[in-house]
GROMACS .gro file of N, CA and C in nm:
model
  243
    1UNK      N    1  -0.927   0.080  -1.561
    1UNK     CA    2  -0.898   0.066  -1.420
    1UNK      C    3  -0.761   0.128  -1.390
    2UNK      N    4  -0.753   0.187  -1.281
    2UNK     CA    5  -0.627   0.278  -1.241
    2UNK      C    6  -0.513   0.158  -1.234
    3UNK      N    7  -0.571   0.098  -1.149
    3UNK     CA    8  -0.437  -0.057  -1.064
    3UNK      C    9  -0.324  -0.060  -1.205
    4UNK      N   10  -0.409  -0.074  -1.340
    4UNK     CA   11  -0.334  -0.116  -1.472
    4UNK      C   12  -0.267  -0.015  -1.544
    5UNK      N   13  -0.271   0.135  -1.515
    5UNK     CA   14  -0.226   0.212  -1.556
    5UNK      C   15  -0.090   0.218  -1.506
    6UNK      N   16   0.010   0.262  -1.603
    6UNK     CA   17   0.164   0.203  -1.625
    6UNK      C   18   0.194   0.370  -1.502
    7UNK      N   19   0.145   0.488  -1.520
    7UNK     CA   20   0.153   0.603  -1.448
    7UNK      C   21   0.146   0.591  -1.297
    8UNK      N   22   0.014   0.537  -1.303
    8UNK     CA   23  -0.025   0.516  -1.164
    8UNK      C   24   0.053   0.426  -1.054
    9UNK      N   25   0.130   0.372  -1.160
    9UNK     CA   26   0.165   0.236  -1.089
    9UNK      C   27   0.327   0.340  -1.018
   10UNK      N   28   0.386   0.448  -1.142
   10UNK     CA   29   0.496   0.469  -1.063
   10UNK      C   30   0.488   0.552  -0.957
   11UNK      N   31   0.349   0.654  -0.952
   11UNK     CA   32   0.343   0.715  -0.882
   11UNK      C   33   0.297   0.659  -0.736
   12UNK      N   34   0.268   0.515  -0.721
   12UNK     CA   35   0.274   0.427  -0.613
   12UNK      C   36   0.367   0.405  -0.587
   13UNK      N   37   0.471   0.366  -0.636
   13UNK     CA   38   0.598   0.347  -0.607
   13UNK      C   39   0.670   0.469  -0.529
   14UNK      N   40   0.650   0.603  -0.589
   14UNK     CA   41   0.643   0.687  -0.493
   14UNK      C   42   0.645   0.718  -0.379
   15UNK      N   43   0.518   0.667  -0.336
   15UNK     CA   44   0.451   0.678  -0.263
   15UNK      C   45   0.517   0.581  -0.156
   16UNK      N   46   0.542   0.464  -0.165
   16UNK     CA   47   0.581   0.334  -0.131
   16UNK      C   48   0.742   0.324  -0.042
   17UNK      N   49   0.797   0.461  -0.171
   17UNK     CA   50   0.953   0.495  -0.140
   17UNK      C   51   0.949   0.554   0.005
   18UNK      N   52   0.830   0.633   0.030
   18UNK     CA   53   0.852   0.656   0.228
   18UNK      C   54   0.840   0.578   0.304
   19UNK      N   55   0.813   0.413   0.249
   19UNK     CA   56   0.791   0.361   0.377
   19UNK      C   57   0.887   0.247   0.390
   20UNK      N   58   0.933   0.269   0.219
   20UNK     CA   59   1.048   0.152   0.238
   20UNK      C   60   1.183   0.170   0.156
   21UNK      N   61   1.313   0.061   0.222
   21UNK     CA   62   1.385   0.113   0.082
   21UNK      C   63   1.454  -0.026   0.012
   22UNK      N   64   1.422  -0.130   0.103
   22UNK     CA   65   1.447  -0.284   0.058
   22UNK      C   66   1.339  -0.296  -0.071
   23UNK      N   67   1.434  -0.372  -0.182
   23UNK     CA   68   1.371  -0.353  -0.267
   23UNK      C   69   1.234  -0.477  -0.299
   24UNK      N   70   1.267  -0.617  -0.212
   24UNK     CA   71   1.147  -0.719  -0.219
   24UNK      C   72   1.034  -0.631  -0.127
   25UNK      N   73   1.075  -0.563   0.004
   25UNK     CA   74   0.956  -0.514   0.056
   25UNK      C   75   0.901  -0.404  -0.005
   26UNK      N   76   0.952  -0.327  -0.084
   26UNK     CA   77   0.877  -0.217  -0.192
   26UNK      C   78   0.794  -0.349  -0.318
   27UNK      N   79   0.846  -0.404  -0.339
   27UNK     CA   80   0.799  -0.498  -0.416
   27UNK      C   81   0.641  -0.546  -0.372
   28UNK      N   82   0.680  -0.605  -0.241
   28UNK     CA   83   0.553  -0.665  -0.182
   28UNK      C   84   0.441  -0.552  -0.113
   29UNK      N   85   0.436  -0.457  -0.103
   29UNK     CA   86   0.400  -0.292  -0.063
   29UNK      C   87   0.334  -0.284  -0.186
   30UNK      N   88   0.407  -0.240  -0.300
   30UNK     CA   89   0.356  -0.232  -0.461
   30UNK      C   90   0.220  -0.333  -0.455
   31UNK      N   91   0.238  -0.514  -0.421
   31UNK     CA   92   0.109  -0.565  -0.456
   31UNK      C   93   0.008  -0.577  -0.322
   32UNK      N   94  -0.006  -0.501  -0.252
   32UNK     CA   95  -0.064  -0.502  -0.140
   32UNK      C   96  -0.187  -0.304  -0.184
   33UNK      N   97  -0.071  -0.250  -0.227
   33UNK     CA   98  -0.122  -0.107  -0.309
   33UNK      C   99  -0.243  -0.139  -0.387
   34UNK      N  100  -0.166  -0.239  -0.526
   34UNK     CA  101  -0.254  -0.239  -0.638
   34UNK      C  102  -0.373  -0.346  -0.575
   35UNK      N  103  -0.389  -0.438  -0.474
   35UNK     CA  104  -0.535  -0.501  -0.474
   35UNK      C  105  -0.587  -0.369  -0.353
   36UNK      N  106  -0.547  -0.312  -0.298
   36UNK     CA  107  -0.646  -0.226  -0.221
   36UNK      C  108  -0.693  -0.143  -0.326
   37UNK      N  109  -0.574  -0.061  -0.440
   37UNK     CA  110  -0.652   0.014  -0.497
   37UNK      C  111  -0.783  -0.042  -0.572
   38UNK      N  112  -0.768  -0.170  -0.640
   38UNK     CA  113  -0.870  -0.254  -0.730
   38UNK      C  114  -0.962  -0.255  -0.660
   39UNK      N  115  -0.978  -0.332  -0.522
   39UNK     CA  116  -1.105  -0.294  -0.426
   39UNK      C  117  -1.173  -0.126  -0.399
   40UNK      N  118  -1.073  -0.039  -0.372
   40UNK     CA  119  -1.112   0.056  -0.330
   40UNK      C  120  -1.184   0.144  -0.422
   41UNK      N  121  -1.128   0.131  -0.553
   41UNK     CA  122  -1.191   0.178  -0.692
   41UNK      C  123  -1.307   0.106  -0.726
   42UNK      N  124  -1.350  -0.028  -0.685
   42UNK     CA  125  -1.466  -0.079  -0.755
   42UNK      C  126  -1.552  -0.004  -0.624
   43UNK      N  127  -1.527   0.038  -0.542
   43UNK     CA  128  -1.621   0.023  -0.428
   43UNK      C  129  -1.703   0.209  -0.413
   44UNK      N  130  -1.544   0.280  -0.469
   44UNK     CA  131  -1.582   0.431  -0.477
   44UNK      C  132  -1.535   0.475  -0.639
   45UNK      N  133  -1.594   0.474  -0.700
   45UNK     CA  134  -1.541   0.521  -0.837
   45UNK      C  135  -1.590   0.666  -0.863
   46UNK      N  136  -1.532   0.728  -0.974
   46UNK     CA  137  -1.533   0.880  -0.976
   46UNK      C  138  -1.438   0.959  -0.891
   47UNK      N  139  -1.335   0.869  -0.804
   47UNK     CA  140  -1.243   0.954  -0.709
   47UNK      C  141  -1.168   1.072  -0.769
   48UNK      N  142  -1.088   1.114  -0.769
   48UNK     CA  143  -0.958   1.165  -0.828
   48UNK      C  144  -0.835   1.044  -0.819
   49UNK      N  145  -0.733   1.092  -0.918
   49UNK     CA  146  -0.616   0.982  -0.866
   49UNK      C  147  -0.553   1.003  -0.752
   50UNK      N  148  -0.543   1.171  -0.701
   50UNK     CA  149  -0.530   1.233  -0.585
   50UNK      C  150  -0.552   1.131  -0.492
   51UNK      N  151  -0.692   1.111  -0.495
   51UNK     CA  152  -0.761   1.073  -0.354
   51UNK      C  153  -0.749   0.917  -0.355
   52UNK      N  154  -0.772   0.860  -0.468
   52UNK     CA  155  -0.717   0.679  -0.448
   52UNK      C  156  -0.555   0.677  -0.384
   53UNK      N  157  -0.447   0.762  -0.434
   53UNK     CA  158  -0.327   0.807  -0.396
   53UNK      C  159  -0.310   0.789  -0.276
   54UNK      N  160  -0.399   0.880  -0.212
   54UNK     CA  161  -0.415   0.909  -0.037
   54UNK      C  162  -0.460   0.786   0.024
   55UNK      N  163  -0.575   0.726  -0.009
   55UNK     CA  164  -0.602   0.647   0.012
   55UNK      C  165  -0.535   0.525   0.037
   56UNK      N  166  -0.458   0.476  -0.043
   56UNK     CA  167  -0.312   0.405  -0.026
   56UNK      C  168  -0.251   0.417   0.048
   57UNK      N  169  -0.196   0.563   0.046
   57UNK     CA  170  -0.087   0.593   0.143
   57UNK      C  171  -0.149   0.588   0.355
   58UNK      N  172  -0.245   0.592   0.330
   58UNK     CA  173  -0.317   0.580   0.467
   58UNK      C  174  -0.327   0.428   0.498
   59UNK      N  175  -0.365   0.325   0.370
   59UNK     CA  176  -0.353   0.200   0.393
   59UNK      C  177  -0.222   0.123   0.436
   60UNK      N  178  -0.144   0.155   0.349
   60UNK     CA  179   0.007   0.095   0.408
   60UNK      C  180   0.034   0.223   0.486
   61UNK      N  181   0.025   0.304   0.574
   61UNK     CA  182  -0.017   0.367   0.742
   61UNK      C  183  -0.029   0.291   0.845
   62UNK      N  184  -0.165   0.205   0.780
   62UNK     CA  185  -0.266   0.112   0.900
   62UNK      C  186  -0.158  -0.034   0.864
   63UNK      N  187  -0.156  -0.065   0.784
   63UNK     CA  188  -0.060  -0.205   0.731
   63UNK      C  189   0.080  -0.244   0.827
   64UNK      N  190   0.148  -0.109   0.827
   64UNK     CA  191   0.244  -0.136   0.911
   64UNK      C  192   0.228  -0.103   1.049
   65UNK      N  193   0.136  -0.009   1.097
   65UNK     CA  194   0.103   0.003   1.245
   65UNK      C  195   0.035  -0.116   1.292
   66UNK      N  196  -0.053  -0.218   1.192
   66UNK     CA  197  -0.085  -0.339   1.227
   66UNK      C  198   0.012  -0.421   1.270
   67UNK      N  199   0.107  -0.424   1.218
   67UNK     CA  200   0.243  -0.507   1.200
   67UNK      C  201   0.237  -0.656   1.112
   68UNK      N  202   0.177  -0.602   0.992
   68UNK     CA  203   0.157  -0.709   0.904
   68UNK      C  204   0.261  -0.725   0.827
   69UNK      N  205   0.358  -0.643   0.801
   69UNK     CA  206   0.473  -0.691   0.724
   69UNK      C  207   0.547  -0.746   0.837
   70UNK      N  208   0.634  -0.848   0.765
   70UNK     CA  209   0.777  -0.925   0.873
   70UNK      C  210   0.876  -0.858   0.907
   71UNK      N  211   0.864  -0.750   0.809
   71UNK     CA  212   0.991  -0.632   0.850
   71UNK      C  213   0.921  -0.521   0.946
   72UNK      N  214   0.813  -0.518   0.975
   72UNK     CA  215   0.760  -0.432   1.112
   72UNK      C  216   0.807  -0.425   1.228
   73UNK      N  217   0.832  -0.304   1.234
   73UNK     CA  218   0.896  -0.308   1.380
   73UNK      C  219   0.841  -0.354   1.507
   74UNK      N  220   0.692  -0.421   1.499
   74UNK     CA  221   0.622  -0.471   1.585
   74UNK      C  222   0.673  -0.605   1.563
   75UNK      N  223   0.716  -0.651   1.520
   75UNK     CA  224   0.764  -0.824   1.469
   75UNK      C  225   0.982  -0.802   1.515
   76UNK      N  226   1.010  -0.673   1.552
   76UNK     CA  227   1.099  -0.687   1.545
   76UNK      C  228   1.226  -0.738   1.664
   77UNK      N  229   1.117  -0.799   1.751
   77UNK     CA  230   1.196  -0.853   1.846
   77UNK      C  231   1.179  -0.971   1.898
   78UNK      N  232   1.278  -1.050   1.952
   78UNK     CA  233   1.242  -1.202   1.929
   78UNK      C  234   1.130  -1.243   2.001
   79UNK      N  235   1.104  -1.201   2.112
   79UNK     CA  236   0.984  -1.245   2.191
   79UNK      C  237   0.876  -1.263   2.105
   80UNK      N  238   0.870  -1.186   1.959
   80UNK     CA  239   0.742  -1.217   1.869
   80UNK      C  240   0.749  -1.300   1.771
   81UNK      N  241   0.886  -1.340   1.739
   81UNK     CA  242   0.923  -1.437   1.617
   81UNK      C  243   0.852  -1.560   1.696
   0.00000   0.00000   0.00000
């Protein structure tokens, strides 16, 4: 499984580094990555790592335009606290 590969994991981190630079919210990004990838791999297997890659990176896309992290700028004003 990719999620467990020690490679994959930095090249998420990577990936992760554009959207963040606090290091608990790269942290919590990282395990939000590895269960989409675990789902997304049981569901399409044979991908490339390319394309699980992308795949990620489009998910935490939708993640923060949702405004599911607390550090979202949709959460970032008091009227929403």
């Amino acid at each position: 499984m990719l999620f467990e590969d020690a490679g994959v994991r930095e090249s998420l981190r990577g990936v992760i580094g554009r959207f963040a630079s606090d290091p608990q919210l790269k942290d919590e990004l990282l395990q939000e990555c590895l269960v989409h990838l675990w789902l997304i791999e049981s569901e399409k297997p044979g991908r490339t790592l390319s394309w699980y890659l992308q795949s990620c990176r489009f998910h935490l896309h939708h993640w923060f335009h949702l405004g599911r992290s607390l550090d979202s700028p949709k959460r970032s004003s008091a009227k929403n606290r």
